[in-house]
């Protein structure tokens, strides 16, 4: 009941765990437990002569060596299943251990990307997340090997490991020159080398991995939050440019409401080099659709395309264009998604990417919720961490951001509405169908007419859904309809309009 960690619980349960028949169990069945107890309780006895009384051919104990080996296995298991000892050893090695990483012989060229870790040592408890994940990846790819070392003991395999001293102290074993002392010290040495060292190294590396994954997921979540909450440029006509060299720059013209007004492609870069022609084509679009912003994807040929827009602005300063480079991570995932096919059925996949880039500038949150968070690519080692935890964490961030900002009920897409507290994919789709059939929402109360949106769902979602220019000014705020009466009372008391 009072175990405070999973490791502690496992340690306490160890003696009761169902396991394969161990050498210690076989030794007990052969009647060797009294020999182990006798030598442990009275180290003045001579092991060889004491063991003679336990030789038993029928039980498979053919000589004194077999008897002493069996007694040793019994004591090793007893020492290794001591929960207090395991906990203290784990703490000691966590505090004092160094992670020593080496390259697997013959893998130097194949694993060149891991060269920083070919001969690397640092305190185990201080290994930062990114380094731990890199080392673990190197190990999985068969390039790196690692071990945990304490002090100088590892440099001399004959010297007792500091952990052995702790096992001996815990079980009151001292080498005072008595007949069985040397044998008991050997039992302690075997307990550490054979039974405990690998188990504790595995436990501690699992602890390092867990901490590294948690840190990586937190960084991922923080980066995603920053990206989602970037200030939106707002409902301004925008030109989306998805740069490319050989395949040209894909162009999407997006009006103030996020709808596609026009699209095409230009070829200013090698091999076509239609620089001037591309500038004239862009200028024509800008004039026709009164473009204010140019969003340029940050992929291949981004710098060259930005230079092109710079030349356009110099040549036609009256257009008063503002150009902004936008991250295009995940744009290709969106372009090929089922949702994009429904939303932009008549557009080629390549043009959909340019549409996404333009809309990301107008409203990053509304656009990025259409993409699975993992595909936005704002963290390291995302394939090395627990995918379930990563998805859960990123989904929570998206939900927090959407509900923190609020959602415009009359313009939001189904993926955006589905992220609102209390709503799901089906209800979001029903809201959009209701909007298409009955026109824009005039007040929050109309939500109750939407199929499958009952009182409880309304109670949960209403405060996060905004209506701009509706019948009640409070519908565009984060005040919940339940509290309208309170706001109206405050307004009356102060002789103010709501």
Tab-separated table of C-alpha atoms in Angstrom:
chain	number	residue	atom	x	y	z
A	1	UNK	CA	0.000	0.000	0.000
A	2	UNK	CA	2.796	2.437	0.745
A	3	UNK	CA	4.956	1.646	-2.318
A	4	UNK	CA	5.638	5.035	-3.927
A	5	UNK	CA	7.022	3.897	-7.297
A	6	UNK	CA	6.449	1.035	-9.728
A	7	UNK	CA	10.025	-0.190	-9.137
A	8	UNK	CA	9.425	-0.328	-5.377
A	9	UNK	CA	6.253	-2.363	-5.914
A	10	UNK	CA	8.109	-4.773	-8.236
A	11	UNK	CA	10.907	-5.174	-5.636
A	12	UNK	CA	8.442	-6.043	-2.867
A	13	UNK	CA	6.600	-8.514	-5.100
A	14	UNK	CA	9.765	-10.213	-6.407
A	15	UNK	CA	9.922	-13.093	-3.843
A	16	UNK	CA	6.280	-14.020	-4.637
A	17	UNK	CA	6.527	-13.711	-8.418
A	18	UNK	CA	5.825	-16.894	-10.373
A	19	UNK	CA	9.068	-17.733	-12.167
A	20	UNK	CA	10.728	-20.583	-14.023
A	21	UNK	CA	12.339	-23.164	-11.757
A	22	UNK	CA	15.590	-21.492	-10.776
A	23	UNK	CA	18.892	-23.091	-9.790
A	24	UNK	CA	18.121	-21.985	-6.225
A	25	UNK	CA	14.799	-23.855	-6.285
A	26	UNK	CA	16.484	-27.008	-7.600
A	27	UNK	CA	19.100	-26.679	-4.842
A	28	UNK	CA	16.368	-26.384	-2.199
A	29	UNK	CA	14.665	-29.499	-3.586
A	30	UNK	CA	18.015	-31.304	-3.307
A	31	UNK	CA	18.031	-30.414	0.419
A	32	UNK	CA	20.850	-27.835	0.311
A	33	UNK	CA	19.096	-24.950	2.130
A	34	UNK	CA	20.402	-26.072	5.584
A	35	UNK	CA	23.980	-25.983	4.179
A	36	UNK	CA	23.460	-22.391	2.957
A	37	UNK	CA	21.986	-21.338	6.326
A	38	UNK	CA	24.763	-23.068	8.301
A	39	UNK	CA	27.608	-21.389	6.360
A	40	UNK	CA	25.863	-17.997	6.487
A	41	UNK	CA	25.128	-18.215	10.245
A	42	UNK	CA	28.554	-19.575	11.226
A	43	UNK	CA	31.391	-18.467	8.898
A	44	UNK	CA	33.969	-20.238	11.132
A	45	UNK	CA	32.969	-23.560	9.545
A	46	UNK	CA	35.100	-24.902	6.701
A	47	UNK	CA	32.881	-24.959	3.535
A	48	UNK	CA	34.381	-28.091	1.894
A	49	UNK	CA	34.157	-30.331	4.989
A	50	UNK	CA	30.676	-28.979	5.926
A	51	UNK	CA	29.432	-29.688	2.365
A	52	UNK	CA	30.533	-33.358	2.532
A	53	UNK	CA	27.500	-34.157	4.645
A	54	UNK	CA	25.195	-32.949	1.835
A	55	UNK	CA	26.562	-35.057	-1.038
A	56	UNK	CA	23.609	-37.119	-2.357
A	57	UNK	CA	23.863	-38.869	-5.724
A	58	UNK	CA	20.102	-39.549	-5.885
A	59	UNK	CA	19.352	-35.799	-5.554
A	60	UNK	CA	21.980	-34.991	-8.209
A	61	UNK	CA	24.531	-33.588	-5.695
A	62	UNK	CA	27.509	-35.693	-6.789
A	63	UNK	CA	30.327	-33.933	-4.883
A	64	UNK	CA	31.108	-31.071	-2.461
A	65	UNK	CA	31.515	-28.588	-5.349
A	66	UNK	CA	27.919	-29.279	-6.501
A	67	UNK	CA	26.694	-28.910	-2.900
A	68	UNK	CA	28.476	-25.538	-2.435
A	69	UNK	CA	27.260	-24.298	-5.832
A	70	UNK	CA	23.674	-25.119	-4.826
A	71	UNK	CA	24.081	-23.330	-1.462
A	72	UNK	CA	25.531	-20.331	-3.285
A	73	UNK	CA	22.505	-20.113	-5.638
A	74	UNK	CA	20.149	-20.193	-2.622
A	75	UNK	CA	21.934	-17.295	-0.900
A	76	UNK	CA	22.253	-15.331	-4.176
A	77	UNK	CA	18.492	-15.507	-4.722
A	78	UNK	CA	17.841	-14.493	-1.099
A	79	UNK	CA	20.169	-11.472	-1.356
A	80	UNK	CA	18.802	-10.465	-4.791
A	81	UNK	CA	15.170	-10.476	-3.624
A	82	UNK	CA	15.724	-8.057	-0.738
A	83	UNK	CA	13.468	-5.076	-1.592
A	84	UNK	CA	15.324	-2.621	0.695
A	85	UNK	CA	18.673	-3.584	-0.835
A	86	UNK	CA	17.379	-3.262	-4.406
A	87	UNK	CA	15.960	0.197	-3.699
A	88	UNK	CA	19.182	1.455	-2.077
A	89	UNK	CA	21.378	0.024	-4.883
A	90	UNK	CA	19.222	1.628	-7.525
A	91	UNK	CA	19.404	5.014	-5.769
A	92	UNK	CA	23.167	4.691	-5.242
A	93	UNK	CA	23.907	3.865	-8.896
A	94	UNK	CA	21.523	6.585	-10.112
A	95	UNK	CA	23.411	9.163	-8.021
A	96	UNK	CA	26.973	7.897	-8.640
A	97	UNK	CA	26.776	6.099	-12.002
A	98	UNK	CA	28.271	7.304	-15.284
A	99	UNK	CA	26.762	6.342	-18.628
A	100	UNK	CA	29.622	5.044	-20.756
A	101	UNK	CA	28.844	4.824	-24.484
A	102	UNK	CA	31.088	3.161	-27.085
A	103	UNK	CA	30.835	2.311	-30.772
A	104	UNK	CA	30.259	-1.309	-31.801
A	105	UNK	CA	33.417	-2.549	-33.503
A	106	UNK	CA	33.252	-2.264	-37.292
A	107	UNK	CA	30.215	0.088	-37.282
A	108	UNK	CA	32.234	3.354	-37.391
A	109	UNK	CA	31.397	4.204	-41.035
A	110	UNK	CA	27.844	2.897	-41.056
A	111	UNK	CA	26.970	4.841	-37.893
A	112	UNK	CA	28.833	8.070	-38.686
A	113	UNK	CA	25.825	10.195	-37.656
A	114	UNK	CA	26.357	8.953	-34.074
A	115	UNK	CA	30.087	9.841	-34.033
A	116	UNK	CA	29.621	12.230	-31.085
A	117	UNK	CA	28.883	9.182	-28.923
A	118	UNK	CA	31.615	6.788	-30.110
A	119	UNK	CA	33.512	7.395	-26.861
A	120	UNK	CA	31.243	9.274	-24.514
A	121	UNK	CA	30.945	9.368	-20.699
A	122	UNK	CA	28.642	11.536	-18.563
A	123	UNK	CA	26.782	11.308	-15.220
A	124	UNK	CA	23.721	9.097	-15.649
A	125	UNK	CA	21.341	11.400	-13.763
A	126	UNK	CA	22.354	14.399	-15.910
A	127	UNK	CA	21.905	12.940	-19.416
A	128	UNK	CA	19.604	15.436	-21.223
A	129	UNK	CA	16.574	14.192	-23.096
A	130	UNK	CA	17.848	14.697	-26.662
A	131	UNK	CA	21.160	12.956	-25.901
A	132	UNK	CA	19.458	9.998	-24.182
A	133	UNK	CA	17.129	9.495	-27.168
A	134	UNK	CA	20.057	9.712	-29.615
A	135	UNK	CA	22.057	7.106	-27.632
A	136	UNK	CA	19.046	4.784	-27.366
A	137	UNK	CA	18.414	5.126	-31.097
A	138	UNK	CA	22.110	4.312	-31.778
A	139	UNK	CA	21.782	1.222	-29.590
A	140	UNK	CA	18.600	0.103	-31.426
A	141	UNK	CA	20.366	0.517	-34.767
A	142	UNK	CA	23.242	-1.678	-33.546
A	143	UNK	CA	25.840	1.131	-33.779
A	144	UNK	CA	26.323	1.999	-30.100
A	145	UNK	CA	26.693	-0.012	-26.911
A	146	UNK	CA	26.436	1.391	-23.400
A	147	UNK	CA	27.020	0.406	-19.804
A	148	UNK	CA	26.685	2.130	-16.435
A	149	UNK	CA	29.974	2.421	-14.536
A	150	UNK	CA	30.610	3.516	-10.955
A	151	UNK	CA	33.996	4.873	-9.841
A	152	UNK	CA	37.126	3.126	-11.123
A	153	UNK	CA	35.861	-0.369	-10.384
A	154	UNK	CA	35.017	-0.963	-14.047
A	155	UNK	CA	38.616	-0.271	-15.060
A	156	UNK	CA	39.741	-3.201	-12.946
A	157	UNK	CA	37.291	-6.092	-13.170
A	158	UNK	CA	39.083	-7.852	-10.274
A	159	UNK	CA	38.411	-5.042	-7.787
A	160	UNK	CA	35.113	-5.312	-5.868
A	161	UNK	CA	32.350	-3.136	-7.324
A	162	UNK	CA	31.022	-0.499	-4.862
A	163	UNK	CA	27.641	-2.250	-5.107
A	164	UNK	CA	29.201	-5.464	-3.781
A	165	UNK	CA	30.314	-3.591	-0.658
A	166	UNK	CA	26.736	-2.430	-0.128
A	167	UNK	CA	25.338	-5.969	-0.530
A	168	UNK	CA	27.912	-7.298	1.958
A	169	UNK	CA	27.108	-4.517	4.451
A	170	UNK	CA	23.357	-5.117	4.130
A	171	UNK	CA	23.774	-8.884	4.874
A	172	UNK	CA	26.542	-8.471	7.481
A	173	UNK	CA	29.211	-10.258	5.496
A	174	UNK	CA	32.821	-9.344	6.381
A	175	UNK	CA	36.117	-10.926	5.464
A	176	UNK	CA	37.643	-11.480	8.934
A	177	UNK	CA	39.777	-14.379	7.798
A	178	UNK	CA	37.275	-17.034	8.975
A	179	UNK	CA	37.019	-20.302	7.052
A	180	UNK	CA	33.795	-19.447	5.130
A	181	UNK	CA	34.414	-15.691	4.717
A	182	UNK	CA	36.079	-16.044	1.307
A	183	UNK	CA	33.228	-18.264	0.065
A	184	UNK	CA	30.588	-15.788	1.315
A	185	UNK	CA	32.435	-12.867	-0.380
A	186	UNK	CA	32.332	-14.871	-3.603
A	187	UNK	CA	28.541	-15.293	-3.138
A	188	UNK	CA	28.226	-11.497	-2.812
A	189	UNK	CA	30.359	-10.967	-5.933
A	190	UNK	CA	28.201	-13.404	-7.923
A	191	UNK	CA	24.992	-11.824	-6.617
A	192	UNK	CA	26.039	-8.495	-8.117
A	193	UNK	CA	27.689	-9.696	-11.333
A	194	UNK	CA	25.209	-12.431	-12.267
A	195	UNK	CA	21.918	-11.446	-10.666
A	196	UNK	CA	21.691	-7.705	-10.070
A	197	UNK	CA	23.954	-5.625	-12.333
A	198	UNK	CA	22.013	-6.265	-15.581
A	199	UNK	CA	18.627	-5.954	-13.878
A	200	UNK	CA	19.504	-2.612	-12.258
A	201	UNK	CA	21.077	-1.264	-15.465
A	202	UNK	CA	17.872	-2.183	-17.350
A	203	UNK	CA	15.715	-0.490	-14.675
A	204	UNK	CA	17.798	2.696	-14.684
A	205	UNK	CA	17.965	2.943	-18.471
A	206	UNK	CA	14.172	2.530	-18.532
A	207	UNK	CA	14.024	5.449	-16.058
A	208	UNK	CA	16.310	7.522	-18.332
A	209	UNK	CA	14.181	6.677	-21.381
A	210	UNK	CA	10.952	7.528	-19.574
A	211	UNK	CA	12.298	10.910	-18.405
A	212	UNK	CA	13.709	11.646	-21.894
A	213	UNK	CA	10.406	10.775	-23.572
A	214	UNK	CA	8.423	12.917	-21.129
A	215	UNK	CA	10.775	15.856	-21.742
A	216	UNK	CA	10.659	15.393	-25.543
A	217	UNK	CA	6.845	15.231	-25.495
A	218	UNK	CA	6.681	18.374	-23.315
A	219	UNK	CA	8.963	20.255	-25.751
A	220	UNK	CA	6.833	19.020	-28.647
A	221	UNK	CA	3.666	20.198	-26.877
A	222	UNK	CA	5.137	23.631	-26.015
A	223	UNK	CA	6.312	24.157	-29.626
A	224	UNK	CA	2.926	23.115	-30.977
A	225	UNK	CA	1.159	25.530	-28.618
A	226	UNK	CA	3.396	28.421	-29.782
A	227	UNK	CA	2.655	27.559	-33.403
A	228	UNK	CA	-1.115	27.259	-32.930
A	229	UNK	CA	-1.321	30.519	-30.995
A	230	UNK	CA	0.675	32.587	-33.507
A	231	UNK	CA	-1.108	35.893	-34.070
A	232	UNK	CA	-3.492	35.527	-37.025
A	233	UNK	CA	-3.144	38.044	-39.867
A	234	UNK	CA	-6.938	38.129	-39.996
A	235	UNK	CA	-9.437	38.215	-42.855
A	236	UNK	CA	-7.215	39.882	-45.461
A	237	UNK	CA	-6.894	38.763	-49.099
A	238	UNK	CA	-3.754	36.620	-49.284
A	239	UNK	CA	-1.586	35.062	-51.975
A	240	UNK	CA	-0.229	31.615	-50.988
A	241	UNK	CA	3.005	30.550	-52.698
A	242	UNK	CA	4.241	26.955	-52.450
A	243	UNK	CA	7.819	27.266	-53.789
A	244	UNK	CA	9.473	24.770	-56.119
A	245	UNK	CA	12.264	24.789	-58.697
A	246	UNK	CA	11.646	22.395	-61.590
A	247	UNK	CA	7.914	22.009	-60.870
A	248	UNK	CA	7.358	25.763	-60.508
A	249	UNK	CA	5.808	27.856	-57.746
A	250	UNK	CA	2.174	26.910	-57.041
A	251	UNK	CA	-0.031	29.945	-56.386
A	252	UNK	CA	-3.386	30.134	-54.564
A	253	UNK	CA	-5.427	33.336	-54.252
A	254	UNK	CA	-7.449	33.361	-51.019
A	255	UNK	CA	-10.056	36.008	-50.237
A	256	UNK	CA	-10.707	37.539	-46.795
A	257	UNK	CA	-13.047	34.691	-45.775
A	258	UNK	CA	-10.508	31.965	-46.603
A	259	UNK	CA	-12.185	30.895	-49.876
A	260	UNK	CA	-10.141	30.092	-53.001
A	261	UNK	CA	-10.631	32.915	-55.514
A	262	UNK	CA	-8.044	31.815	-58.080
A	263	UNK	CA	-4.981	29.608	-58.569
A	264	UNK	CA	-2.195	28.770	-60.979
A	265	UNK	CA	1.555	28.202	-61.292
A	266	UNK	CA	4.552	30.339	-62.260
A	267	UNK	CA	8.072	29.251	-63.313
A	268	UNK	CA	10.546	31.947	-62.245
A	269	UNK	CA	13.428	29.584	-61.341
A	270	UNK	CA	15.712	27.257	-63.291
A	271	UNK	CA	15.276	25.576	-65.729
A	272	UNK	CA	12.493	27.818	-67.190
A	273	UNK	CA	13.760	31.118	-65.645
A	274	UNK	CA	10.582	33.086	-66.464
A	275	UNK	CA	11.392	35.749	-63.852
A	276	UNK	CA	9.802	38.869	-65.424
A	277	UNK	CA	6.805	36.976	-66.733
A	278	UNK	CA	6.198	35.551	-63.215
A	279	UNK	CA	6.338	39.040	-61.660
A	280	UNK	CA	3.759	40.330	-64.174
A	281	UNK	CA	1.465	37.356	-63.511
A	282	UNK	CA	1.685	37.922	-59.702
A	283	UNK	CA	1.046	41.650	-60.130
A	284	UNK	CA	-2.083	40.910	-62.214
A	285	UNK	CA	-3.454	38.627	-59.448
A	286	UNK	CA	-2.621	41.195	-56.756
A	287	UNK	CA	-4.486	43.955	-58.607
A	288	UNK	CA	-7.489	41.825	-59.516
A	289	UNK	CA	-8.055	40.441	-56.013
A	290	UNK	CA	-6.726	43.445	-54.009
A	291	UNK	CA	-4.096	41.247	-52.319
A	292	UNK	CA	-2.572	42.606	-49.095
A	293	UNK	CA	-0.415	39.675	-47.895
A	294	UNK	CA	1.884	37.141	-49.546
A	295	UNK	CA	2.509	33.880	-47.629
A	296	UNK	CA	5.598	31.995	-48.850
A	297	UNK	CA	6.194	28.372	-47.826
A	298	UNK	CA	9.591	27.704	-46.236
A	299	UNK	CA	10.475	24.624	-48.346
A	300	UNK	CA	12.791	24.206	-51.368
A	301	UNK	CA	13.354	27.481	-53.282
A	302	UNK	CA	11.789	29.538	-50.490
A	303	UNK	CA	14.599	32.158	-50.503
A	304	UNK	CA	14.521	32.528	-54.266
A	305	UNK	CA	10.721	32.928	-54.184
A	306	UNK	CA	10.989	35.521	-51.410
A	307	UNK	CA	13.457	37.439	-53.617
A	308	UNK	CA	10.906	37.259	-56.454
A	309	UNK	CA	8.199	38.833	-54.249
A	310	UNK	CA	10.759	41.453	-53.129
A	311	UNK	CA	11.342	42.360	-56.799
A	312	UNK	CA	7.564	42.516	-57.336
A	313	UNK	CA	7.215	44.996	-54.430
A	314	UNK	CA	10.080	47.166	-55.775
A	315	UNK	CA	8.625	47.216	-59.277
A	316	UNK	CA	5.054	47.929	-58.108
A	317	UNK	CA	5.289	49.733	-54.736
A	318	UNK	CA	1.661	50.874	-55.070
A	319	UNK	CA	0.537	47.269	-54.351
A	320	UNK	CA	1.727	47.732	-50.719
A	321	UNK	CA	2.346	44.023	-50.228
A	322	UNK	CA	3.541	42.484	-46.957
A	323	UNK	CA	5.425	39.197	-47.432
A	324	UNK	CA	5.783	36.573	-44.693
A	325	UNK	CA	7.558	33.194	-44.782
A	326	UNK	CA	5.275	30.498	-43.312
A	327	UNK	CA	6.179	26.996	-42.076
A	328	UNK	CA	4.806	24.476	-44.528
A	329	UNK	CA	5.267	21.414	-42.284
A	330	UNK	CA	2.343	19.078	-42.772
A	331	UNK	CA	0.938	20.989	-45.775
A	332	UNK	CA	1.529	17.958	-48.014
A	333	UNK	CA	-0.173	15.707	-45.407
A	334	UNK	CA	-3.207	18.023	-45.487
A	335	UNK	CA	-3.193	18.188	-49.323
A	336	UNK	CA	-3.552	14.427	-49.650
A	337	UNK	CA	-5.998	14.026	-46.736
A	338	UNK	CA	-9.613	12.962	-47.024
A	339	UNK	CA	-10.704	16.268	-45.484
A	340	UNK	CA	-8.860	18.322	-48.145
A	341	UNK	CA	-10.513	16.202	-50.874
A	342	UNK	CA	-13.935	17.121	-49.456
A	343	UNK	CA	-13.047	20.761	-48.797
A	344	UNK	CA	-11.257	21.455	-52.116
A	345	UNK	CA	-12.482	18.668	-54.457
A	346	UNK	CA	-11.773	20.565	-57.702
A	347	UNK	CA	-8.174	21.506	-56.873
A	348	UNK	CA	-5.012	19.573	-57.669
A	349	UNK	CA	-3.085	18.223	-54.619
A	350	UNK	CA	-0.183	20.634	-55.301
A	351	UNK	CA	-2.478	23.696	-55.260
A	352	UNK	CA	-4.101	22.557	-51.993
A	353	UNK	CA	-0.665	22.975	-50.347
A	354	UNK	CA	-0.536	26.629	-51.451
A	355	UNK	CA	-4.104	27.155	-50.124
A	356	UNK	CA	-3.036	25.728	-46.745
A	357	UNK	CA	0.033	28.026	-46.638
A	358	UNK	CA	-2.097	31.142	-47.266
A	359	UNK	CA	-4.730	30.166	-44.711
A	360	UNK	CA	-2.032	29.450	-42.099
A	361	UNK	CA	-1.142	33.109	-42.274
A	362	UNK	CA	-4.767	34.261	-42.013
A	363	UNK	CA	-5.561	32.011	-39.033
A	364	UNK	CA	-2.924	29.442	-37.983
A	365	UNK	CA	-5.151	27.697	-35.431
A	366	UNK	CA	-8.114	27.191	-37.765
A	367	UNK	CA	-5.874	25.744	-40.481
A	368	UNK	CA	-3.494	23.607	-38.410
A	369	UNK	CA	-6.291	21.733	-36.601
A	370	UNK	CA	-7.024	20.049	-39.944
A	371	UNK	CA	-3.684	18.222	-39.736
A	372	UNK	CA	-2.764	15.449	-37.304
A	373	UNK	CA	-0.562	17.247	-34.721
A	374	UNK	CA	2.346	14.789	-35.198
A	375	UNK	CA	2.576	15.762	-38.881
A	376	UNK	CA	3.263	19.436	-38.086
A	377	UNK	CA	6.832	18.445	-37.126
A	378	UNK	CA	7.704	20.706	-34.200
A	379	UNK	CA	9.791	18.297	-32.082
A	380	UNK	CA	12.729	15.893	-32.163
A	381	UNK	CA	12.763	12.087	-32.071
A	382	UNK	CA	8.993	11.915	-32.424
A	383	UNK	CA	9.165	8.315	-33.713
A	384	UNK	CA	11.269	7.195	-30.741
A	385	UNK	CA	8.821	8.232	-28.014
A	386	UNK	CA	5.592	6.526	-26.919
A	387	UNK	CA	3.153	7.232	-29.757
A	388	UNK	CA	0.121	6.890	-27.475
A	389	UNK	CA	1.462	9.452	-24.972
A	390	UNK	CA	2.588	11.796	-27.751
A	391	UNK	CA	-0.835	11.728	-29.439
A	392	UNK	CA	-2.642	12.218	-26.135
A	393	UNK	CA	-0.415	15.158	-25.177
A	394	UNK	CA	-0.632	16.902	-28.573
A	395	UNK	CA	-4.394	16.408	-28.811
A	396	UNK	CA	-4.751	18.004	-25.364
A	397	UNK	CA	-2.665	21.009	-26.529
A	398	UNK	CA	-4.846	21.487	-29.623
A	399	UNK	CA	-7.995	21.245	-27.500
A	400	UNK	CA	-6.613	23.750	-24.952
A	401	UNK	CA	-5.670	26.219	-27.690
A	402	UNK	CA	-8.993	25.941	-29.526
A	403	UNK	CA	-11.019	26.372	-26.332
A	404	UNK	CA	-8.710	29.111	-25.039
A	405	UNK	CA	-9.136	31.197	-28.197
A	406	UNK	CA	-12.768	30.296	-28.893
A	407	UNK	CA	-14.286	29.369	-32.244
A	408	UNK	CA	-16.334	31.507	-34.638
A	409	UNK	CA	-19.514	29.498	-35.059
A	410	UNK	CA	-20.261	30.916	-38.511
A	411	UNK	CA	-16.898	30.344	-40.189
A	412	UNK	CA	-15.335	27.347	-38.393
A	413	UNK	CA	-14.603	24.108	-40.264
A	414	UNK	CA	-15.683	20.686	-38.985
A	415	UNK	CA	-12.182	19.753	-37.648
A	416	UNK	CA	-12.074	23.024	-35.676
A	417	UNK	CA	-15.597	22.600	-34.245
A	418	UNK	CA	-14.849	18.965	-33.353
A	419	UNK	CA	-12.064	20.168	-31.013
A	420	UNK	CA	-14.475	22.273	-28.946
A	421	UNK	CA	-15.199	20.892	-25.487
A	422	UNK	CA	-18.340	18.722	-25.573
A	423	UNK	CA	-18.519	18.429	-29.378
A	424	UNK	CA	-17.403	15.542	-31.593
A	425	UNK	CA	-16.997	14.880	-35.320
A	426	UNK	CA	-20.697	14.026	-35.817
A	427	UNK	CA	-22.103	17.054	-33.970
A	428	UNK	CA	-19.578	19.350	-35.726
A	429	UNK	CA	-20.816	18.051	-39.088
A	430	UNK	CA	-24.444	18.570	-37.963
A	431	UNK	CA	-23.662	22.207	-36.996
A	432	UNK	CA	-22.230	22.846	-40.473
A	433	UNK	CA	-25.238	21.238	-42.172
A	434	UNK	CA	-27.598	23.351	-40.024
A	435	UNK	CA	-25.574	26.466	-40.999
A	436	UNK	CA	-25.742	25.554	-44.705
A	437	UNK	CA	-29.520	25.037	-44.600
A	438	UNK	CA	-30.560	27.912	-42.298
A	439	UNK	CA	-27.871	30.544	-42.899
A	440	UNK	CA	-25.605	32.067	-40.271
A	441	UNK	CA	-26.260	31.618	-36.562
A	442	UNK	CA	-27.795	34.778	-35.036
A	443	UNK	CA	-27.555	33.634	-31.399
A	444	UNK	CA	-26.156	30.787	-29.299
A	445	UNK	CA	-29.642	29.489	-28.413
A	446	UNK	CA	-30.070	28.313	-32.025
A	447	UNK	CA	-27.488	25.612	-31.275
A	448	UNK	CA	-30.195	23.698	-29.407
A	449	UNK	CA	-31.972	23.153	-32.755
A	450	UNK	CA	-28.962	21.252	-34.138
A	451	UNK	CA	-29.504	17.473	-34.373
A	452	UNK	CA	-27.977	15.537	-31.431
A	453	UNK	CA	-26.869	18.737	-29.640
A	454	UNK	CA	-28.762	18.489	-26.342
A	455	UNK	CA	-28.808	20.580	-23.180
A	456	UNK	CA	-25.720	18.944	-21.636
A	457	UNK	CA	-23.631	19.405	-24.791
A	458	UNK	CA	-24.835	23.014	-25.068
A	459	UNK	CA	-23.841	23.606	-21.424
A	460	UNK	CA	-20.310	22.326	-22.128
A	461	UNK	CA	-19.700	23.945	-25.527
A	462	UNK	CA	-21.614	27.257	-25.614
A	463	UNK	CA	-18.993	29.363	-23.816
A	464	UNK	CA	-16.326	28.420	-26.408
A	465	UNK	CA	-18.443	29.217	-29.486
A	466	UNK	CA	-18.520	32.852	-30.643
A	467	UNK	CA	-20.976	34.704	-32.892
A	468	UNK	CA	-19.694	38.018	-34.271
A	469	UNK	CA	-22.387	40.592	-35.079
A	470	UNK	CA	-25.215	38.454	-33.686
A	471	UNK	CA	-28.345	39.508	-31.794
A	472	UNK	CA	-26.659	39.518	-28.382
A	473	UNK	CA	-23.230	41.183	-28.030
A	474	UNK	CA	-22.353	38.679	-25.269
A	475	UNK	CA	-22.453	35.897	-27.889
A	476	UNK	CA	-19.062	37.058	-29.170
A	477	UNK	CA	-17.481	36.847	-25.682
A	478	UNK	CA	-16.358	33.937	-23.510
A	479	UNK	CA	-19.253	34.584	-21.103
A	480	UNK	CA	-21.460	31.483	-20.866
A	481	UNK	CA	-25.202	31.980	-21.587
A	482	UNK	CA	-25.899	30.831	-17.984
A	483	UNK	CA	-24.140	34.007	-16.761
A	484	UNK	CA	-25.774	36.533	-19.131
A	485	UNK	CA	-28.167	37.559	-16.351
A	486	UNK	CA	-25.191	38.404	-14.084
A	487	UNK	CA	-23.558	40.586	-16.763
A	488	UNK	CA	-26.865	42.348	-17.501
A	489	UNK	CA	-27.364	43.047	-13.766
A	490	UNK	CA	-23.828	44.536	-13.540
A	491	UNK	CA	-24.568	46.688	-16.598
A	492	UNK	CA	-27.915	47.930	-15.161
A	493	UNK	CA	-26.326	48.720	-11.800
A	494	UNK	CA	-23.700	50.862	-13.550
A	495	UNK	CA	-26.156	52.439	-16.014
A	496	UNK	CA	-24.256	50.963	-18.969
A	497	UNK	CA	-25.257	49.170	-22.165
A	498	UNK	CA	-24.134	45.519	-22.311
